PDB file of C-alpha atoms in Angstrom:
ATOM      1  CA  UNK Q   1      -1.974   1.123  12.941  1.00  0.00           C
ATOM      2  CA  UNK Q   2      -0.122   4.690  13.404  1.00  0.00           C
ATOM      3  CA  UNK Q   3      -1.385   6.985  10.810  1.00  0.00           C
ATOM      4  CA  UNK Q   4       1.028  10.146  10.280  1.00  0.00           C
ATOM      5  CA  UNK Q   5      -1.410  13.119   9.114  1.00  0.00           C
ATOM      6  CA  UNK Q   6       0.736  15.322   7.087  1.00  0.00           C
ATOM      7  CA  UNK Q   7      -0.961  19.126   6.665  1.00  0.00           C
ATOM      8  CA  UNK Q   8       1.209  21.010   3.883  1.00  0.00           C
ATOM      9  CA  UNK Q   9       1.481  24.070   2.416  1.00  0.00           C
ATOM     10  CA  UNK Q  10       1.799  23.293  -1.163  1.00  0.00           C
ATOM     11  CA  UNK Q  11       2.060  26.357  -4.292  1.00  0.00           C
ATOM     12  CA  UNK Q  12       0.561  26.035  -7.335  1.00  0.00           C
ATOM     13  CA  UNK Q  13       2.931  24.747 -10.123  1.00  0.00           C
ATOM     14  CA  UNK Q  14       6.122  24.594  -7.435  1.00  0.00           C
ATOM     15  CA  UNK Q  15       6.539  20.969  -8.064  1.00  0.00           C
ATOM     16  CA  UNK Q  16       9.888  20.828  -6.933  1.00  0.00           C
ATOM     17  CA  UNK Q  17       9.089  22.497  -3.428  1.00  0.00           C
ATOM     18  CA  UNK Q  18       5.995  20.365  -3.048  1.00  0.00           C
ATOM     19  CA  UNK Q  19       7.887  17.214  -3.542  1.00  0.00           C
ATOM     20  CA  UNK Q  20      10.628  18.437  -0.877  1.00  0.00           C
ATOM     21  CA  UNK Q  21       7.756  19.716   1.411  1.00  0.00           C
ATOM     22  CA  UNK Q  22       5.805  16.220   1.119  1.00  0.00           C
ATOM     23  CA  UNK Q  23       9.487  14.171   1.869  1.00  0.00           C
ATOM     24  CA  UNK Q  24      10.128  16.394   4.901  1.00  0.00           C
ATOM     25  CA  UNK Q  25       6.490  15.310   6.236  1.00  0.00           C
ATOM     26  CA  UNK Q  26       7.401  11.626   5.283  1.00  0.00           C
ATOM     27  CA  UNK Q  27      10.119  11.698   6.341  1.00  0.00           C
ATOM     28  CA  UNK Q  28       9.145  13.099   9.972  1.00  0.00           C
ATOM     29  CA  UNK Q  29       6.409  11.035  10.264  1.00  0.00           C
ATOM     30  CA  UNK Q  30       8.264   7.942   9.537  1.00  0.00           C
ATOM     31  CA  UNK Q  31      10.841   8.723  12.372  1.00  0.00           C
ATOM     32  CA  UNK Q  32       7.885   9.225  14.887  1.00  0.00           C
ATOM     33  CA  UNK Q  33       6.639   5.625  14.032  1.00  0.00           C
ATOM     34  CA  UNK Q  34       4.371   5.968  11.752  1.00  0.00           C
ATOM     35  CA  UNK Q  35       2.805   3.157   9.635  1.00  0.00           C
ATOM     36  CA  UNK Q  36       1.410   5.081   6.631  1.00  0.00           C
ATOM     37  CA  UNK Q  37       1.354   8.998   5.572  1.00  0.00           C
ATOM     38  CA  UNK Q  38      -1.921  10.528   4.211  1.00  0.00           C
ATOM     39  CA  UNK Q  39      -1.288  13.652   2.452  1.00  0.00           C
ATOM     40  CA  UNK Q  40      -3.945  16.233   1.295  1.00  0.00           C
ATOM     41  CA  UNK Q  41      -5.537  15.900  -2.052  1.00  0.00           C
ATOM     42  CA  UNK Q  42      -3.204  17.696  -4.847  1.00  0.00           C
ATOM     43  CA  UNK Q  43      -0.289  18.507  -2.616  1.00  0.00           C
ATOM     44  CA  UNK Q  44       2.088  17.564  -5.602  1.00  0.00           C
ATOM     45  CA  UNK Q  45       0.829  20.053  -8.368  1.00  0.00           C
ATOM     46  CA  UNK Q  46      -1.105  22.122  -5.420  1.00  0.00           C
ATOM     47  CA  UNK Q  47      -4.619  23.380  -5.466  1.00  0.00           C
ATOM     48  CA  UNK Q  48      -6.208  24.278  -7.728  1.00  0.00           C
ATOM     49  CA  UNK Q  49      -3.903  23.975 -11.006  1.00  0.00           C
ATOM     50  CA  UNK Q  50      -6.896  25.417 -12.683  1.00  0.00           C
ATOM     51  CA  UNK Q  51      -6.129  25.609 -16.851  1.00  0.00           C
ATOM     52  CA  UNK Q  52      -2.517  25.087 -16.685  1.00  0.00           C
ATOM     53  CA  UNK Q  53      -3.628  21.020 -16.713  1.00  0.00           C
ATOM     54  CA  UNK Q  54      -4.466  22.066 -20.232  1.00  0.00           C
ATOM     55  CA  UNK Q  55      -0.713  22.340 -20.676  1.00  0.00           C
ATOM     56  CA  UNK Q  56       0.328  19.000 -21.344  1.00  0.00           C
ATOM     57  CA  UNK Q  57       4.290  19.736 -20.128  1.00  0.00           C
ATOM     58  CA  UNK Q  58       2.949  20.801 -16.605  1.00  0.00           C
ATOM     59  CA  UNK Q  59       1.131  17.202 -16.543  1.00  0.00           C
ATOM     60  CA  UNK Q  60       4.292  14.753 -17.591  1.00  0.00           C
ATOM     61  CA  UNK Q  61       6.348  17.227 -15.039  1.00  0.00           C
ATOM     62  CA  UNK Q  62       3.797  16.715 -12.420  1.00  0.00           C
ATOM     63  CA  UNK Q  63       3.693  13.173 -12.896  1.00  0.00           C
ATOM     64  CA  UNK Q  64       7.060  12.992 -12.841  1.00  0.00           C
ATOM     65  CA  UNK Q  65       7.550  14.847 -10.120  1.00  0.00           C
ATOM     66  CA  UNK Q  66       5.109  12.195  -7.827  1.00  0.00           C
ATOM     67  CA  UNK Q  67       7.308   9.123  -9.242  1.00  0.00           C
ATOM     68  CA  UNK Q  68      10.859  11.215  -7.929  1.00  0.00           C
ATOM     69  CA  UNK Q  69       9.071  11.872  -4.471  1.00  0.00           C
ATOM     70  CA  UNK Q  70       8.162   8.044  -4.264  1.00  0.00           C
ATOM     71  CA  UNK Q  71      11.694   7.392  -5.330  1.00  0.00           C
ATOM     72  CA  UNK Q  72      13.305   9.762  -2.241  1.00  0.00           C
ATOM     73  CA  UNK Q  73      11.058   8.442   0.304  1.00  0.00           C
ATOM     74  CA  UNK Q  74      11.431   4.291  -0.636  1.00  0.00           C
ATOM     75  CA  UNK Q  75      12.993   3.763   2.665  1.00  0.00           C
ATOM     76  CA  UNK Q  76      10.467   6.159   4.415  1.00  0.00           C
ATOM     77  CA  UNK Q  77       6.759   4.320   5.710  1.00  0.00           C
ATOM     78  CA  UNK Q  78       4.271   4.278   2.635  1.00  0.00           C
ATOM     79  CA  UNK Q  79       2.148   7.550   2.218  1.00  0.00           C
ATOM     80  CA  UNK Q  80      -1.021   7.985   0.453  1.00  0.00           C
ATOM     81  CA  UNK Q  81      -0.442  11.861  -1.013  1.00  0.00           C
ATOM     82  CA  UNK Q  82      -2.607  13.657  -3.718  1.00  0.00           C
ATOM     83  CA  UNK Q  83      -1.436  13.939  -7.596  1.00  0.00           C
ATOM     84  CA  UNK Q  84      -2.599  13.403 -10.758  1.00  0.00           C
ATOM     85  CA  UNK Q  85      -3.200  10.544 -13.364  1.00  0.00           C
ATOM     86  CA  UNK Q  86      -3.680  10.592 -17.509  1.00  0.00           C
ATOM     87  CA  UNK Q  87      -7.132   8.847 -18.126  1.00  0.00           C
ATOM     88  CA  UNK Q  88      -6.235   7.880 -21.216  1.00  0.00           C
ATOM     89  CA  UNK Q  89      -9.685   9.633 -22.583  1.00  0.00           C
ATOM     90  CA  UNK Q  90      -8.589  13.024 -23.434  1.00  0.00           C
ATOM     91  CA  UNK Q  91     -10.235  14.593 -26.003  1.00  0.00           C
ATOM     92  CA  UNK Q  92     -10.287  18.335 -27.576  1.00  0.00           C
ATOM     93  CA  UNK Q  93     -11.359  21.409 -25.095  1.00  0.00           C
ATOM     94  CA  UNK Q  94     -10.438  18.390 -21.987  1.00  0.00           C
ATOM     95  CA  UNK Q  95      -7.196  17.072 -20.833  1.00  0.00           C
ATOM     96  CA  UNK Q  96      -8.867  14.136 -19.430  1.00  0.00           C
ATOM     97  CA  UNK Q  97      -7.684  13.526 -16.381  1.00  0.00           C
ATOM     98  CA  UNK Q  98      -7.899  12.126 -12.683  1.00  0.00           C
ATOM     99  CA  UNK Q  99      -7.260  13.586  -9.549  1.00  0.00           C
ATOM    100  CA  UNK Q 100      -5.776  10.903  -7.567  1.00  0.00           C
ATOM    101  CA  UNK Q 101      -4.766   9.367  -4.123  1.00  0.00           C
ATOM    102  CA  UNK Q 102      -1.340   7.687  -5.132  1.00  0.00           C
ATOM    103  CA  UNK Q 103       0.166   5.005  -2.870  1.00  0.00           C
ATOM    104  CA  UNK Q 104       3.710   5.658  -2.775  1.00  0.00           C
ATOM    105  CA  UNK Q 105       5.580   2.532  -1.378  1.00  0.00           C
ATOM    106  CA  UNK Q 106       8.878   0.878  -2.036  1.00  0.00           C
ATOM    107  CA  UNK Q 107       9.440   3.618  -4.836  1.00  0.00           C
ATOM    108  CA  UNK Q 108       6.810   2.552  -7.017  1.00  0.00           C
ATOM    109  CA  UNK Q 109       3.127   4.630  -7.850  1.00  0.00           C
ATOM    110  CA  UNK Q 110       0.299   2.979  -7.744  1.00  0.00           C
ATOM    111  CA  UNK Q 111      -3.287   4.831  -7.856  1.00  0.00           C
ATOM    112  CA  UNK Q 112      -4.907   4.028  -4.607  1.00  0.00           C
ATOM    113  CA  UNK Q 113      -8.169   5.940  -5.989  1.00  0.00           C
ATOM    114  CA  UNK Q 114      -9.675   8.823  -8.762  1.00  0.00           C
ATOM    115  CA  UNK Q 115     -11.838  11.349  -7.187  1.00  0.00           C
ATOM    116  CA  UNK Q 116     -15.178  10.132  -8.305  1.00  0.00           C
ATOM    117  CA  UNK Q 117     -17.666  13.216  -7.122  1.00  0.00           C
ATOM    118  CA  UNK Q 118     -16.205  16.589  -8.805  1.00  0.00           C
ATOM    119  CA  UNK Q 119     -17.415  19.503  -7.637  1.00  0.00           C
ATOM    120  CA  UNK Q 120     -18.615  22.262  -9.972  1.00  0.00           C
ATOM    121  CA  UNK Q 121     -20.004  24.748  -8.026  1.00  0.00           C
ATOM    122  CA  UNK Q 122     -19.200  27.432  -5.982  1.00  0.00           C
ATOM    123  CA  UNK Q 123     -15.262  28.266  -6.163  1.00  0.00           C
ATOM    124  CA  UNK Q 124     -14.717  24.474  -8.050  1.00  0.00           C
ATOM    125  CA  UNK Q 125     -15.227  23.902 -11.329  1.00  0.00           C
ATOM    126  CA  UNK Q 126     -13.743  20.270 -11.424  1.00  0.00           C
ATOM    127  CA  UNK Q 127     -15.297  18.737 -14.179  1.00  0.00           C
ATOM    128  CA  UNK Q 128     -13.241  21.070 -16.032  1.00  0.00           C
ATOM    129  CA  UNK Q 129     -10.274  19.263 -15.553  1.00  0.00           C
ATOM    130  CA  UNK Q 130     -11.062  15.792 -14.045  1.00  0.00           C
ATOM    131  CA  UNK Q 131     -13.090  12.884 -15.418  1.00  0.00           C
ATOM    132  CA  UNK Q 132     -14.629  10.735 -12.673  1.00  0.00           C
ATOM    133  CA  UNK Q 133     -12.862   7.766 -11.639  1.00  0.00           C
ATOM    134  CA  UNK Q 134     -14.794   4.263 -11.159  1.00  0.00           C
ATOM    135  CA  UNK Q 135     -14.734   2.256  -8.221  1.00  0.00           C
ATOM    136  CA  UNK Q 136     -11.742   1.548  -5.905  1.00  0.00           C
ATOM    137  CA  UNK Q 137     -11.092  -0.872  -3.705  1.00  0.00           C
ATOM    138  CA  UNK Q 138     -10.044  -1.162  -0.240  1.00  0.00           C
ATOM    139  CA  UNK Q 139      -5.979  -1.175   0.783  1.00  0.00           C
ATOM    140  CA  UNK Q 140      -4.849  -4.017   3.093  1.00  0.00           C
ATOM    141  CA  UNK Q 141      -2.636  -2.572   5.531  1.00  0.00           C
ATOM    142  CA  UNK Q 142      -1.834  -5.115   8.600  1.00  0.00           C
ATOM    143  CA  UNK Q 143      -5.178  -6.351   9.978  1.00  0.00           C
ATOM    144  CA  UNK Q 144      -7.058  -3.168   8.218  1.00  0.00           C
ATOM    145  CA  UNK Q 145      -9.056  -2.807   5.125  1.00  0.00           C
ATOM    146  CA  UNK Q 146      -8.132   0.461   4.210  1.00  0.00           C
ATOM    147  CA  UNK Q 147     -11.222   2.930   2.098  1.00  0.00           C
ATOM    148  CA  UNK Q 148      -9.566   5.778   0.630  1.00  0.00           C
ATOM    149  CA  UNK Q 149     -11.689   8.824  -0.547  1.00  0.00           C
ATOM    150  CA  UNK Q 150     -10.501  11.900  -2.068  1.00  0.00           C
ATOM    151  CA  UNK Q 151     -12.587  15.049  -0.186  1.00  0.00           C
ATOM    152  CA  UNK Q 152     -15.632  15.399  -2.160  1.00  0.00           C
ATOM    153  CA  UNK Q 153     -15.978  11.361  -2.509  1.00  0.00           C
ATOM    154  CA  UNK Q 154     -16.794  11.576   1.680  1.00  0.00           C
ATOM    155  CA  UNK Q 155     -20.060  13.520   1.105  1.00  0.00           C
ATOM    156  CA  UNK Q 156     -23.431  12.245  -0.051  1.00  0.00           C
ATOM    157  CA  UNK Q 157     -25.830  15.192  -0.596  1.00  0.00           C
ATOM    158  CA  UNK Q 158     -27.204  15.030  -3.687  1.00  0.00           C
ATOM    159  CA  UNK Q 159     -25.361  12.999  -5.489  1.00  0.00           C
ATOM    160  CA  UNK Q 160     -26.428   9.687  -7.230  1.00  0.00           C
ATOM    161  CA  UNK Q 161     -24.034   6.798  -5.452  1.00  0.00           C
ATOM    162  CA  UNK Q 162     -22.164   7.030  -2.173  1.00  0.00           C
ATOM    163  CA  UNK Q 163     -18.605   5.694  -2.584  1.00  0.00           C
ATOM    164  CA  UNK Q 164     -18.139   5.091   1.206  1.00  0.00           C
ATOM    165  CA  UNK Q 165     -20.722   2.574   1.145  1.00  0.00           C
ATOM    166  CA  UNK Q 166     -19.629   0.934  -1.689  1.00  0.00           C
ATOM    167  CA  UNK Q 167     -16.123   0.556  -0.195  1.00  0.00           C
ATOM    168  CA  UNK Q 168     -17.330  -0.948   3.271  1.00  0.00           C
ATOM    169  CA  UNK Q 169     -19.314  -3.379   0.857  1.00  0.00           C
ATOM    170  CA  UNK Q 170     -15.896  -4.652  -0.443  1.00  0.00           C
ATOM    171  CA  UNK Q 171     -14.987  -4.672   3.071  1.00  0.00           C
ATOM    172  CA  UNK Q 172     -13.436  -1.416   4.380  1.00  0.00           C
ATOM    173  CA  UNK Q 173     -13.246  -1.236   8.185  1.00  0.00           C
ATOM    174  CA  UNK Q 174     -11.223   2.094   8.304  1.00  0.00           C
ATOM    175  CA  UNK Q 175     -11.382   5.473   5.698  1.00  0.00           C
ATOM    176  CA  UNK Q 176      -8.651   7.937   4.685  1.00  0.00           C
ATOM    177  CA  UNK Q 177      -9.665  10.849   3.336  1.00  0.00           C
ATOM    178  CA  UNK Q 178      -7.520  13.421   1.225  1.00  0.00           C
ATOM    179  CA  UNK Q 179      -8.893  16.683   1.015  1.00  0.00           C
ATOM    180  CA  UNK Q 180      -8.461  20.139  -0.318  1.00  0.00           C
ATOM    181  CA  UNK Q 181     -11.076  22.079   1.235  1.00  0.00           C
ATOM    182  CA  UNK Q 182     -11.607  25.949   1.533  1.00  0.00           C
ATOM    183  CA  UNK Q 183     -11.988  27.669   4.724  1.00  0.00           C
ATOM    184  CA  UNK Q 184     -16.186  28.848   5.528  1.00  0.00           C
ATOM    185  CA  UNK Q 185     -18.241  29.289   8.378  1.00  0.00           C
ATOM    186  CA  UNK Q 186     -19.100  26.467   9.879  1.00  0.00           C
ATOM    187  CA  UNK Q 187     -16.974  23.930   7.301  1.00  0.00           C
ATOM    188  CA  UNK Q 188     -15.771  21.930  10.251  1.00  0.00           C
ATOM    189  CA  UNK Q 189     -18.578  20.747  12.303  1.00  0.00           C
ATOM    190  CA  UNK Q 190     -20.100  19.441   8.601  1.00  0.00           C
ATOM    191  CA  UNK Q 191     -16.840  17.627   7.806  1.00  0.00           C
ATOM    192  CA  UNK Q 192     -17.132  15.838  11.267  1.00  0.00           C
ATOM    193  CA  UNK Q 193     -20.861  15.435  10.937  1.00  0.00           C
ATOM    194  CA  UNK Q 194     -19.665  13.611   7.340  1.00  0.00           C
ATOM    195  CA  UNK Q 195     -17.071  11.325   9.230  1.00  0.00           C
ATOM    196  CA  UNK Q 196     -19.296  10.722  12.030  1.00  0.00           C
ATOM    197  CA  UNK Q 197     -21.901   9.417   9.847  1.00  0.00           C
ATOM    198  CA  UNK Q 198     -19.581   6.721   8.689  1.00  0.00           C
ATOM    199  CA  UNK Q 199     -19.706   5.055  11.564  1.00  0.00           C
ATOM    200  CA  UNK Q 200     -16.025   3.904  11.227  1.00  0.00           C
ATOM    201  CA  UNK Q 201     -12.900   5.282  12.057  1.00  0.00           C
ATOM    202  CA  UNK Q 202     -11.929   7.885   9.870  1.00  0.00           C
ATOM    203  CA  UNK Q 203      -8.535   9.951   9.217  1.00  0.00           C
ATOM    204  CA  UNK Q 204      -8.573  13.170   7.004  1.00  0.00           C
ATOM    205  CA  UNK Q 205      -5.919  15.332   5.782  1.00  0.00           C
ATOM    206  CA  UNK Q 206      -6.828  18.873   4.117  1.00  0.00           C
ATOM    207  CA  UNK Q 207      -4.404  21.332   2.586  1.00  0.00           C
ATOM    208  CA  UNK Q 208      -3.509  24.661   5.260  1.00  0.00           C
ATOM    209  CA  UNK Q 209      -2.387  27.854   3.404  1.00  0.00           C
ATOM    210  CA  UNK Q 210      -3.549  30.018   0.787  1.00  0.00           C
ATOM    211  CA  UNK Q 211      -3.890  30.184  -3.032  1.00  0.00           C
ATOM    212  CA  UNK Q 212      -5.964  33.462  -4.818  1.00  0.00           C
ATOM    213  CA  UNK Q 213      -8.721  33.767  -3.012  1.00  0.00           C
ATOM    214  CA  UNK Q 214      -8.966  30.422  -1.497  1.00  0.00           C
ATOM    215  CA  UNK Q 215      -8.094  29.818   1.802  1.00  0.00           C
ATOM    216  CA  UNK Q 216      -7.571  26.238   3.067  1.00  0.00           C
ATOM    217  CA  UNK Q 217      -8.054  25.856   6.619  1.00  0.00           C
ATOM    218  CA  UNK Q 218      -6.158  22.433   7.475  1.00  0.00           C
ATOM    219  CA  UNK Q 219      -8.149  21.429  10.970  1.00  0.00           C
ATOM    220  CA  UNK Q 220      -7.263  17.871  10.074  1.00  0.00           C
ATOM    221  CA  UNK Q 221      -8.170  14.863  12.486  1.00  0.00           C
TER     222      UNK Q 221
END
């Protein structure tokens, strides 16, 4: 399996220049042989959206905007990039929704998983925004059982369940990860110490650029 690790520079709310900057990556990893594109987390809306998700024209746009960059890249290898998805559970004060890893493939959407562990501390205030998603289950992709996690979903510290280990339960040999994470001393060697712990092969994808004060280092691998 050739994975094609695609580290864009996204703006917030610039869903039309997202979209073109995902294809281009798509679309250049596709020519160098790649079997599947993993995008960072939120590259379509871009990171973090913060209270314009409370808008509910910005979500239908950004939404849309994922199904017309599946659309442009049908004939380009699948990629796994990071969006958005209605819950169906909003409720007053909450737009209830997910942040997602969409499969894009043939054209269509399809939610490969919902962030389950949302930060809210620190510069993140997730839970804000996002409900967590439930369990996912591994992708096939040729002789691989694929575990997708969106960034925070690859750490374990503190937190009640650990969704890499439920995935290789159902079977996962292999883990994507799509991330969006903030530049800080010493944030690499703990994302590798994460990955490493696995015991698996892992791919990860993070956002490079900058938004406010944020800073998002890339250093994929």
């Amino acid at each position: 399996m050739k994975l094609g690790l695609a580290q864009v520079n996204p703006t917030v709310g610039d869903l039309e220049g997202n979209v073109l900057r995902c294809l281009e990556a798509i679309r250049k990893a596709s020519k160098m042989g790649a079997d599947l594109v993993l995008l960072p987390e939120m590259a379509i809306p871009g990171y973090p959206p913060r209270d314009i998700l409370f808008d509910d024209s910005f979500v239908e746009a950004t939404l849309e905007a994922t199904r017309d960059l599946a659309r442009r890249a049908r004939r380009l290898a699948p990629a796994l990039v990071g969006s958005i998805q209605r819950s169906g559970q909003a409720q007053t004060g909450h737009p209830g929704l997910y942040n997602t890893a969409c499969l894009l493939q043939a054209g269509i959407v399809s939610p490969a998983a919902h962030k389950r562990l949302l930060p809210g501390y620190d510069v993140f205030h997730e839970p804000r925004w996002f409900l967590p998603g439930t369990g996912s289950v591994p992708l096939s992709l040729g002789e691989h059982k694929i575990g997708v996690l969106v960034c925070e979903d690859l750490w374990d510290e503190g937190y009640p369940s650990h969704p890499p280990l439920e995935l290789m339960e159902a079977g996962a040999d292999t883990f994507l990860v799509l991330a969006a994470m903030p530049f800080r001393s010493g944030a690499l060697s703990e994302r590798l110490h994460h990955a490493r712990d696995l015991q698996a092969p892992v791919a990860l994808a993070n956002l490079v650029g900058g938004n406010d004060e944020l800073i998002f280092d890339g250093r994929s691998f």
